[in-house]
Short mmCIF file of C-alpha atoms in Angstrom, two decimals:
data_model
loop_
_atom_site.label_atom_id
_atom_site.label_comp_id
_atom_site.label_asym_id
_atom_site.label_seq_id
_atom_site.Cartn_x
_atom_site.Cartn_y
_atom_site.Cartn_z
CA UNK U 1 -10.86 -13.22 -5.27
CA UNK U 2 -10.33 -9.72 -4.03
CA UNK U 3 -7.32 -8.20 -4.53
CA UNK U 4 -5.76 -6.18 -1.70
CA UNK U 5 -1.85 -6.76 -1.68
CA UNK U 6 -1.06 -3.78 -4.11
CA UNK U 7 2.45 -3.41 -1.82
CA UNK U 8 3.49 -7.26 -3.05
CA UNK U 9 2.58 -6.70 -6.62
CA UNK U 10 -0.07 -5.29 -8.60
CA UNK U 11 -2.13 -6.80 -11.40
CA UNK U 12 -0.62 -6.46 -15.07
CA UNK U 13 -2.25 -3.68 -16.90
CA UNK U 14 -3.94 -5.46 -20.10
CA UNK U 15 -2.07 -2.49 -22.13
CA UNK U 16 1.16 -3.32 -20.23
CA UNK U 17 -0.11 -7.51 -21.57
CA UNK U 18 -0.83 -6.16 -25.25
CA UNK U 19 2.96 -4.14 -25.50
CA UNK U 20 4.90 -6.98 -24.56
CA UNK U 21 3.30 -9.89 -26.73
CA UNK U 22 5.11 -8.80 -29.79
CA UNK U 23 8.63 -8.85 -28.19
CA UNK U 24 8.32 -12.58 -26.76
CA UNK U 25 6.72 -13.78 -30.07
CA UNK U 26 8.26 -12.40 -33.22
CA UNK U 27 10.20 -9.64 -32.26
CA UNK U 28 12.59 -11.84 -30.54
CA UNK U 29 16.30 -10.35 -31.21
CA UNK U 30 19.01 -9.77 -28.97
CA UNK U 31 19.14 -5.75 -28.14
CA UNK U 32 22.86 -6.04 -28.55
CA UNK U 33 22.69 -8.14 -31.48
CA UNK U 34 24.12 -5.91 -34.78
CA UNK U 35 21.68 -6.96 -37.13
CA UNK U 36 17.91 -5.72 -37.82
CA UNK U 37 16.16 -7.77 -35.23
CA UNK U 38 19.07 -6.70 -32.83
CA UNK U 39 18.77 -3.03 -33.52
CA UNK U 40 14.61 -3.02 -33.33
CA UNK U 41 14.63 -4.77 -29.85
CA UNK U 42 17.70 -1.91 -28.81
CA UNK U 43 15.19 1.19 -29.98
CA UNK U 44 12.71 -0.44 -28.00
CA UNK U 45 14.61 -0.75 -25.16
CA UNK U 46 15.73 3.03 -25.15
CA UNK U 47 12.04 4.12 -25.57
CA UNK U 48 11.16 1.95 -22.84
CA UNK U 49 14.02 3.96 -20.41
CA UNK U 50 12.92 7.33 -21.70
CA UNK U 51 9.54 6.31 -20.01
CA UNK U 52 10.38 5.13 -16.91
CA UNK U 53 12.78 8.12 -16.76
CA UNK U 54 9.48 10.72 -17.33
CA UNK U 55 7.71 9.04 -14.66
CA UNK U 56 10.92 9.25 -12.28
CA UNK U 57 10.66 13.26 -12.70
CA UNK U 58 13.27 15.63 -14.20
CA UNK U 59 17.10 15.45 -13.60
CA UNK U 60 20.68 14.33 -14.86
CA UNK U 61 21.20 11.44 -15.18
CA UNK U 62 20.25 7.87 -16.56
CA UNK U 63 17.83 5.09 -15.74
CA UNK U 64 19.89 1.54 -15.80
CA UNK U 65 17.47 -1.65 -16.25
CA UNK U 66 18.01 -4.43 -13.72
CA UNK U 67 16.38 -7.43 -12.67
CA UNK U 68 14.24 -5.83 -9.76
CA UNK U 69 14.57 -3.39 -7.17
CA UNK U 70 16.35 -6.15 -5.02
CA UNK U 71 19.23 -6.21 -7.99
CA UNK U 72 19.35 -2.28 -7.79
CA UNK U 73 19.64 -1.60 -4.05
CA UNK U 74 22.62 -3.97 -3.75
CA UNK U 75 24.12 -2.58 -6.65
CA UNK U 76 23.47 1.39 -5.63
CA UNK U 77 24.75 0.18 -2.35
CA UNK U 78 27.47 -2.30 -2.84
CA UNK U 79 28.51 -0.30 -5.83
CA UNK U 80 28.97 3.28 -4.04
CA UNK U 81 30.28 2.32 -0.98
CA UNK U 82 33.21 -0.18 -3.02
CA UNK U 83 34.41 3.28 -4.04
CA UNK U 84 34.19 5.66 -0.98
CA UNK U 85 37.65 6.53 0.79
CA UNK U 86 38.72 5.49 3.97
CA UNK U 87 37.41 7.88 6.11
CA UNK U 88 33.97 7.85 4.78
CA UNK U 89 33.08 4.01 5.12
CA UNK U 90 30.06 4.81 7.05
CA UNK U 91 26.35 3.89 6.40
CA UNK U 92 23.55 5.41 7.82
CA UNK U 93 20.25 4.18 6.96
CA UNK U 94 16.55 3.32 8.43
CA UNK U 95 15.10 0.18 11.01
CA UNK U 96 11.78 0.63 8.53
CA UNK U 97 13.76 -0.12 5.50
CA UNK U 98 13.18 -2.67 3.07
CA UNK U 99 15.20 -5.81 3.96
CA UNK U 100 17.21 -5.47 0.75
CA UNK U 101 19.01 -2.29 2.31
CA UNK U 102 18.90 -3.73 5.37
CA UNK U 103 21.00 -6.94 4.67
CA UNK U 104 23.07 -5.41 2.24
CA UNK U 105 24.15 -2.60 4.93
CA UNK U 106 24.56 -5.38 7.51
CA UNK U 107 26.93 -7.26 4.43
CA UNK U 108 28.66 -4.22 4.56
CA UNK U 109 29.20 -4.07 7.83
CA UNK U 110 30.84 -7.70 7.69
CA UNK U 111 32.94 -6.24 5.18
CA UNK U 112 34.25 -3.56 7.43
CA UNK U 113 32.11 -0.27 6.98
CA UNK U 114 30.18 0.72 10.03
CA UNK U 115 26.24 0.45 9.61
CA UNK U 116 24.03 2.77 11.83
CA UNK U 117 20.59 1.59 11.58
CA UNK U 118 18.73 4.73 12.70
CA UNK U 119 15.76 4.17 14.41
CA UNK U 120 12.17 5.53 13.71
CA UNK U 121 9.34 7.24 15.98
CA UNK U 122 6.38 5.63 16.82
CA UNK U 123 4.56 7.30 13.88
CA UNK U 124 7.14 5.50 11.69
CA UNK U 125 8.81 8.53 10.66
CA UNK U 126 12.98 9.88 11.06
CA UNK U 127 13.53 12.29 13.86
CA UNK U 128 14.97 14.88 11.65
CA UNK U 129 17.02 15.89 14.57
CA UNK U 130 18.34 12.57 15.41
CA UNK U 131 19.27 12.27 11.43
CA UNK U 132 21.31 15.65 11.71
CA UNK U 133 23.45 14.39 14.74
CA UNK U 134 24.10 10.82 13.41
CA UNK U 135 24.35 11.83 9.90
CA UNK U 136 28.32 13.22 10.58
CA UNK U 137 31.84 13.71 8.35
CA UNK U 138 32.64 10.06 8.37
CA UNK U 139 29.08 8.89 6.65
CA UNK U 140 29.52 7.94 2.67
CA UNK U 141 26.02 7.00 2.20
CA UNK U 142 22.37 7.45 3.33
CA UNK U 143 19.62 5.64 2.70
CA UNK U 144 16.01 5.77 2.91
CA UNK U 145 12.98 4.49 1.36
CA UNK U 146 10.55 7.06 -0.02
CA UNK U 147 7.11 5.43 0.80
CA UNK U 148 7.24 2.71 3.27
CA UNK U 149 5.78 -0.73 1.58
CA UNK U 150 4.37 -2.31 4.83
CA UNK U 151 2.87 0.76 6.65
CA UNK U 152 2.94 3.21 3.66
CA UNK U 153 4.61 6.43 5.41
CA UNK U 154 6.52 8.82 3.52
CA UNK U 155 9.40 9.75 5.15
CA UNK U 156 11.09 13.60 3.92
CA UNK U 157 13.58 12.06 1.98
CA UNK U 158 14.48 15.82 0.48
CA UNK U 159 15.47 16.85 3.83
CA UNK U 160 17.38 13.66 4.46
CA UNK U 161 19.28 13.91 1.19
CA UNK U 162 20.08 17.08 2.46
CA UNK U 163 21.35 16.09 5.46
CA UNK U 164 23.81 13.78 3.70
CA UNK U 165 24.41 15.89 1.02
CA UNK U 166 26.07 18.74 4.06
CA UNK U 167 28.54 16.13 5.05
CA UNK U 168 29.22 14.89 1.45
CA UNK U 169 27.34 11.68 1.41
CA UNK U 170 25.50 10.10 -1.20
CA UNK U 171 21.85 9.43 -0.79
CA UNK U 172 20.07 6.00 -2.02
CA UNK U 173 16.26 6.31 -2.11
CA UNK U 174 13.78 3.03 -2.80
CA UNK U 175 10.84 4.77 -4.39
CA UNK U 176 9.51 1.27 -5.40
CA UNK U 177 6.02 1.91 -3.71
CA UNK U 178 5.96 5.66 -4.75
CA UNK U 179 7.18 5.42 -8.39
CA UNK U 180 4.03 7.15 -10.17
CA UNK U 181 2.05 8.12 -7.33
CA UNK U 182 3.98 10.32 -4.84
CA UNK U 183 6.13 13.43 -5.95
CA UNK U 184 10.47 11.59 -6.10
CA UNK U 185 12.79 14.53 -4.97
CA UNK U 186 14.75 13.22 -8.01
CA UNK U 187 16.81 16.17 -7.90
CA UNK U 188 18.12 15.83 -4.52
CA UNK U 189 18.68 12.08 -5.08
CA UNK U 190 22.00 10.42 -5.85
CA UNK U 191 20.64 6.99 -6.69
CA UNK U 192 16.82 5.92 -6.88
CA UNK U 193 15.36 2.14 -6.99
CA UNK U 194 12.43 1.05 -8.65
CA UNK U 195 10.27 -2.10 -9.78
CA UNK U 196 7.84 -2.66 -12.85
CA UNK U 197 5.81 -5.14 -10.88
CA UNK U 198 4.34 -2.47 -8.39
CA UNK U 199 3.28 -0.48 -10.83
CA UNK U 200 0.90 -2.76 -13.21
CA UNK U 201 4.27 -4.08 -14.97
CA UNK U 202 5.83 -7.45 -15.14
CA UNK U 203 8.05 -9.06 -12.56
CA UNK U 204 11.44 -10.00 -13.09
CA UNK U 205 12.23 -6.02 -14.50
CA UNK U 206 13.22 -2.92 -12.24
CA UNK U 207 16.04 -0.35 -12.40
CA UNK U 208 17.94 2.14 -10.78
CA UNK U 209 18.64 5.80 -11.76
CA UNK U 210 22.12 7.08 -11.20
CA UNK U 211 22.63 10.89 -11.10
CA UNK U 212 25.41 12.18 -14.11
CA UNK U 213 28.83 12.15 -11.85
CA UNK U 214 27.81 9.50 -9.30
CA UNK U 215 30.68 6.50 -10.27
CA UNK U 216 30.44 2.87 -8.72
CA UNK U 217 31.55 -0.44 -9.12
CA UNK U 218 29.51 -2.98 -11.42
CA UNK U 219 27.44 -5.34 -9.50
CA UNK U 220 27.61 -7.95 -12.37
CA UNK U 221 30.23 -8.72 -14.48
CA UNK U 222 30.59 -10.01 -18.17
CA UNK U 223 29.80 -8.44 -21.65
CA UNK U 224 29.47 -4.99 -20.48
CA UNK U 225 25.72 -4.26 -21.49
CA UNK U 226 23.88 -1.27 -20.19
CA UNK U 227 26.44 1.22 -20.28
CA UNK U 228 29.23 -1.49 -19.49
CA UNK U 229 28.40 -1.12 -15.89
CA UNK U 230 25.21 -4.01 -15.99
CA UNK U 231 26.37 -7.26 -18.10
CA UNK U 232 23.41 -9.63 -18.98
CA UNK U 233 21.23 -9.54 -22.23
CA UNK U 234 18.06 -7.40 -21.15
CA UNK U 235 14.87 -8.56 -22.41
CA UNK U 236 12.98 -6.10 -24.71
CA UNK U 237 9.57 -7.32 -23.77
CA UNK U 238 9.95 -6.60 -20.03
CA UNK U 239 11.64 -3.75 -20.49
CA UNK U 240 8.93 -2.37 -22.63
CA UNK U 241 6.50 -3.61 -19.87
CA UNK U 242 8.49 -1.27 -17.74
CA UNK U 243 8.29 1.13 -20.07
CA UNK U 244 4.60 0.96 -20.57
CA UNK U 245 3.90 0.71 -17.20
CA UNK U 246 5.46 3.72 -16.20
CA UNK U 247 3.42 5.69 -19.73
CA UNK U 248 0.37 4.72 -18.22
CA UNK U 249 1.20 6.10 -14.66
CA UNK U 250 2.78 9.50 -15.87
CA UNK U 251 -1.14 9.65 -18.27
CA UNK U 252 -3.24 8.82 -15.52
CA UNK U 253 -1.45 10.26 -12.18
CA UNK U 254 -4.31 12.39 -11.61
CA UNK U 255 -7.03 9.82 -12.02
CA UNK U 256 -5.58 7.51 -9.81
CA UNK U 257 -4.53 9.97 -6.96
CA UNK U 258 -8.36 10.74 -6.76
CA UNK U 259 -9.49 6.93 -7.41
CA UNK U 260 -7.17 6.19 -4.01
CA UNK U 261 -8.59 9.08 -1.95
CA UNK U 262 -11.67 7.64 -2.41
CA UNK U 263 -11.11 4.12 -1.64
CA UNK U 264 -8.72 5.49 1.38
CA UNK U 265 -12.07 7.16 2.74
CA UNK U 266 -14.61 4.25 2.17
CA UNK U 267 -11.67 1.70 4.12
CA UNK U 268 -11.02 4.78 6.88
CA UNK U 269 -15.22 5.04 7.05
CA UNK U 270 -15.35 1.07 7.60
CA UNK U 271 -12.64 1.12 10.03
CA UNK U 272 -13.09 3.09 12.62
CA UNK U 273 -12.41 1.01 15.35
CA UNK U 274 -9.39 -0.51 14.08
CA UNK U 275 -5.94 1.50 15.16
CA UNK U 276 -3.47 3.03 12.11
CA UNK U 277 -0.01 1.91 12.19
CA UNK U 278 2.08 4.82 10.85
CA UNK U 279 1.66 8.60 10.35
CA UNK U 280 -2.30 9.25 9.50
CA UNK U 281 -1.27 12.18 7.61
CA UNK U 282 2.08 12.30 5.90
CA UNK U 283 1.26 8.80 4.11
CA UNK U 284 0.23 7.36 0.43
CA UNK U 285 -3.18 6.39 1.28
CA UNK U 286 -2.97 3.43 -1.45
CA UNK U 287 -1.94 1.56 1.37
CA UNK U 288 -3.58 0.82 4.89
CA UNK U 289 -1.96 -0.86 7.95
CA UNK U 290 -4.10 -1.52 10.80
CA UNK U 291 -4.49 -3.63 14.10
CA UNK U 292 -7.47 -4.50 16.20
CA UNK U 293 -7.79 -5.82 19.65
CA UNK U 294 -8.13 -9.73 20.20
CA UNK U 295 -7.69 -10.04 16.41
CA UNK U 296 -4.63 -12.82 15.00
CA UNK U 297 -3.38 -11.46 11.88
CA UNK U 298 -2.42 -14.84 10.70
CA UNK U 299 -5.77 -17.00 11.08
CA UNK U 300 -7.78 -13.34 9.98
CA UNK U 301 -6.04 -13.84 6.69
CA UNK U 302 -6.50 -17.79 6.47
CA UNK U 303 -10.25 -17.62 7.22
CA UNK U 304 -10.65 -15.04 4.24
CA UNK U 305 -10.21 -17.48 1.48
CA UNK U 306 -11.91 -14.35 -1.17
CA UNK U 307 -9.87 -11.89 -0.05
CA UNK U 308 -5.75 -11.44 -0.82
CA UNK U 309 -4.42 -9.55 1.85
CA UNK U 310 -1.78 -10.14 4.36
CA UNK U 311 0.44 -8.88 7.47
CA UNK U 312 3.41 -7.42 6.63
CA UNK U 313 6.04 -7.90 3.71
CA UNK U 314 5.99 -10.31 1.39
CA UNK U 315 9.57 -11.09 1.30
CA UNK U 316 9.13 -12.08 4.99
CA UNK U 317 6.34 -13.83 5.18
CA UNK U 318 7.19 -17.45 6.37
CA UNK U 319 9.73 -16.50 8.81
CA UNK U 320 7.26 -16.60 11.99
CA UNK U 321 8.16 -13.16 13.31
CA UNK U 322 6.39 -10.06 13.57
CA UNK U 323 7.26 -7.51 10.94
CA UNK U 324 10.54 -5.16 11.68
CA UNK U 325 8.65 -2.49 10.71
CA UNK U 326 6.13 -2.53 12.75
CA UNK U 327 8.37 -3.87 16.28
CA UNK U 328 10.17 -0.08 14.85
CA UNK U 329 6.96 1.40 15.67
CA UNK U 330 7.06 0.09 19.16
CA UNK U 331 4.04 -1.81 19.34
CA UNK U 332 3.91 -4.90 21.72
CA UNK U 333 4.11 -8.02 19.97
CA UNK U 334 0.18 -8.70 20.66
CA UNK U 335 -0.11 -5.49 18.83
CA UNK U 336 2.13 -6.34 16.44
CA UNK U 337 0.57 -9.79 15.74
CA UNK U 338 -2.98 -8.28 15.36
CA UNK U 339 -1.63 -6.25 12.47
CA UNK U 340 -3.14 -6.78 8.98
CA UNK U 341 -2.21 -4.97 5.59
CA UNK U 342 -4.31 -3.80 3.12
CA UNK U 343 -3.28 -2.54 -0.51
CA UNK U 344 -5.31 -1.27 -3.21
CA UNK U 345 -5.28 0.85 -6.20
CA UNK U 346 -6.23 1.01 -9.98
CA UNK U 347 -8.25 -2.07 -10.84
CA UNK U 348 -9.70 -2.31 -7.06
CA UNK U 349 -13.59 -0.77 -6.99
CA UNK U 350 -15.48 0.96 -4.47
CA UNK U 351 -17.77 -1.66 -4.60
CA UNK U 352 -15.50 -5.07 -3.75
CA UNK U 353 -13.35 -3.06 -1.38
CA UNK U 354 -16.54 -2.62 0.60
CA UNK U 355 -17.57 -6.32 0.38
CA UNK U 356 -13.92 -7.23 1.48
CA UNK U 357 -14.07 -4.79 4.61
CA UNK U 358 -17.38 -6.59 5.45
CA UNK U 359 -15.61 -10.10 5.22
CA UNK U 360 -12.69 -8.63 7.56
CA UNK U 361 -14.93 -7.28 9.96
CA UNK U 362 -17.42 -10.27 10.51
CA UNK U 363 -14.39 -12.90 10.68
CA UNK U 364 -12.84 -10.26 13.20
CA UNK U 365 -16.13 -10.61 15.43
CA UNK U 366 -15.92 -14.05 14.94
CA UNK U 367 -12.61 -14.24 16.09
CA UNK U 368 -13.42 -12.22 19.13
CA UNK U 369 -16.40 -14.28 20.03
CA UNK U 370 -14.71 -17.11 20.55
CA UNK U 371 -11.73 -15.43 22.60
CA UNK U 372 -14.59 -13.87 25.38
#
């Protein structure tokens, strides 16, 4: 099987394998246990932070472990906006955004803040301008993703944290697909999201960093761990998965920036008839979004039983509609529909990505063969 769904998860890093084995198998204490095994599994844990913390850049302010990006968005979100004043209970955030900001703004709005779902130009980026006016002295929070995880766009979250920051909001940014592998504005972040499993760690382990000053509400409640704002015992060994994860990206940033440019050219090369979804230059081009004419995204990806790819966000798939990202773009829903995604990175060679582009192209003739 080829592997080309580096946006839904990426494969675990055999290093990332060989760290965690020893926490699941002997060293198997509670981190908030008092005794030896306790206090080994703790250190652990607090090496693992200070790793994920160098890869998130260079600010105040401290990395909390959660149970996925999913866990920290709703806390960052929930949390903040429990505690802005009355006046401020406005939310301004993206159409293009993950669907854990999205429902959790449109909980919100349930609750009784007002959501403004901002919407996006056809290249998938914010109208700056649009931000400014909407963006006013009754917003609390902003949020924005930093790299887009179906189309792979990266929208100028500095400016936009700037833009909330000159009203006195806080800013939330998901930098789950750009953790390691595009420059975070960390410093002109309130609150940042992100996942081991996109970066060659294990699932079930993410976090979110909270700027020194920033107070919210717990999302969780019980014995008080990390920091007594996150209750529930954390588990060493995927926290030093994290951990290790995010070592390996911060050692080989530069290897892997020019690995990606050069798979990005041989797909682009391959391609050329096929139409980009998103901005072709302000983009992480680890991840490709493309449509063709006469081309279903659906029975493309079911006729290439070697090759893993799919057609929009794995949290949606199953629900029988075309992605929200891409009906943000504007695209009919033909266009929409003809869409595929392709994701690859570390482990994926020059060699199989051209052999999969070769499989998508002849099914695509296929495909159109029979619809003439």
């Amino acid at each position: 099987m080829i592997y080309l769904d580096y946006q839904a998860t990426t494969p675990l890093a055999p290093e990332v394998a060989a760290a965690i084995r020893p926490w699941l198998e002997t060293n198997f204490g509670n981190p908030h246990s008092p005794h030896r095994l306790g206090r080994e599994a703790a250190a652990a844990i607090e090496v693992a932070r200070g790793q994920v913390q160098r890869c998130l850049g260079e600010a105040d302010g401290r990395f909390y472990f959660t149970s996925g990006a999913t866990e920290a968005a709703n806390w960052a979100l929930k949390g903040s906006a429990a505690r802005l004043p009355a006046d401020r209970r406005r939310i301004v955030t993206l159409a293009t955004e993950h669907a854990c900001v999205l429902d959790t703004v449109e909980w919100l709005a349930e609750q009784g803040y007002e959501a403004d779902i901002l919407p996006v130009q056809p290249d998938g980026l914010i109208d700056l301008d649009l931000a400014a006016a909407r963006i006013d002295d009754r917003t609390g929070l902003v949020a924005a993703m930093l790299v887009n995880n179906e189309i792979g766009v990266i929208q100028p979250v500095e400016e936009i944290a700037g833009l909330a920051h000159a009203r006195g909001a806080l800013f939330f940014c998901g930098a789950v697909q750009g953790l390691g592998r595009v420059a975070i504005p960390l410093h002109a972040c309130d609150m940042v999201a992100a996942s081991a499993h996109k970066v060659h760690g294990p699932k079930g382990i993410g976090g979110r960093w909270v700027r020194d000053g920033v107070a919210l509400d717990p999302l969780p409640h019980g014995g008080g761990q990390e920091g007594g704002i996150r209750s529930g015992t954390l588990s060493p060994a995927l926290c030093v998965g994290f951990g290790e994860g995010g070592r390996l990206l911060v050692e080989r940033r530069e290897e892997g920036r020019a690995h990606v440019a050069r798979l990005w050219e041989t797909a682009r090369q391959a391609l050329q008839g096929w139409t980009l979804n998103g901005s072709f230059e302000q983009r992480y081009r680890g991840k490709l979004n493309i449509r063709a004419d006469r081309v279903d995204a659906a029975r493309l990806i079911s006729e290439l039983r070697t090759v893993a790819l799919s057609a929009g966000s794995a949290c949606a798939t199953g629900s029988g509609r075309p992605s929200h990202v891409l009906r943000a773009l504007g695209p009919t829903e033909r266009e929409a529909r003809s869409s595929i995604r392709l994701g690859f990175g570390r482990y994926t060679t020059e060699d199989e990505l051209m052999h999969a582009l070769d499989l998508i192209l002849d099914a695509t003739a296929r495909q159109r063969s029979f619809a003439a």
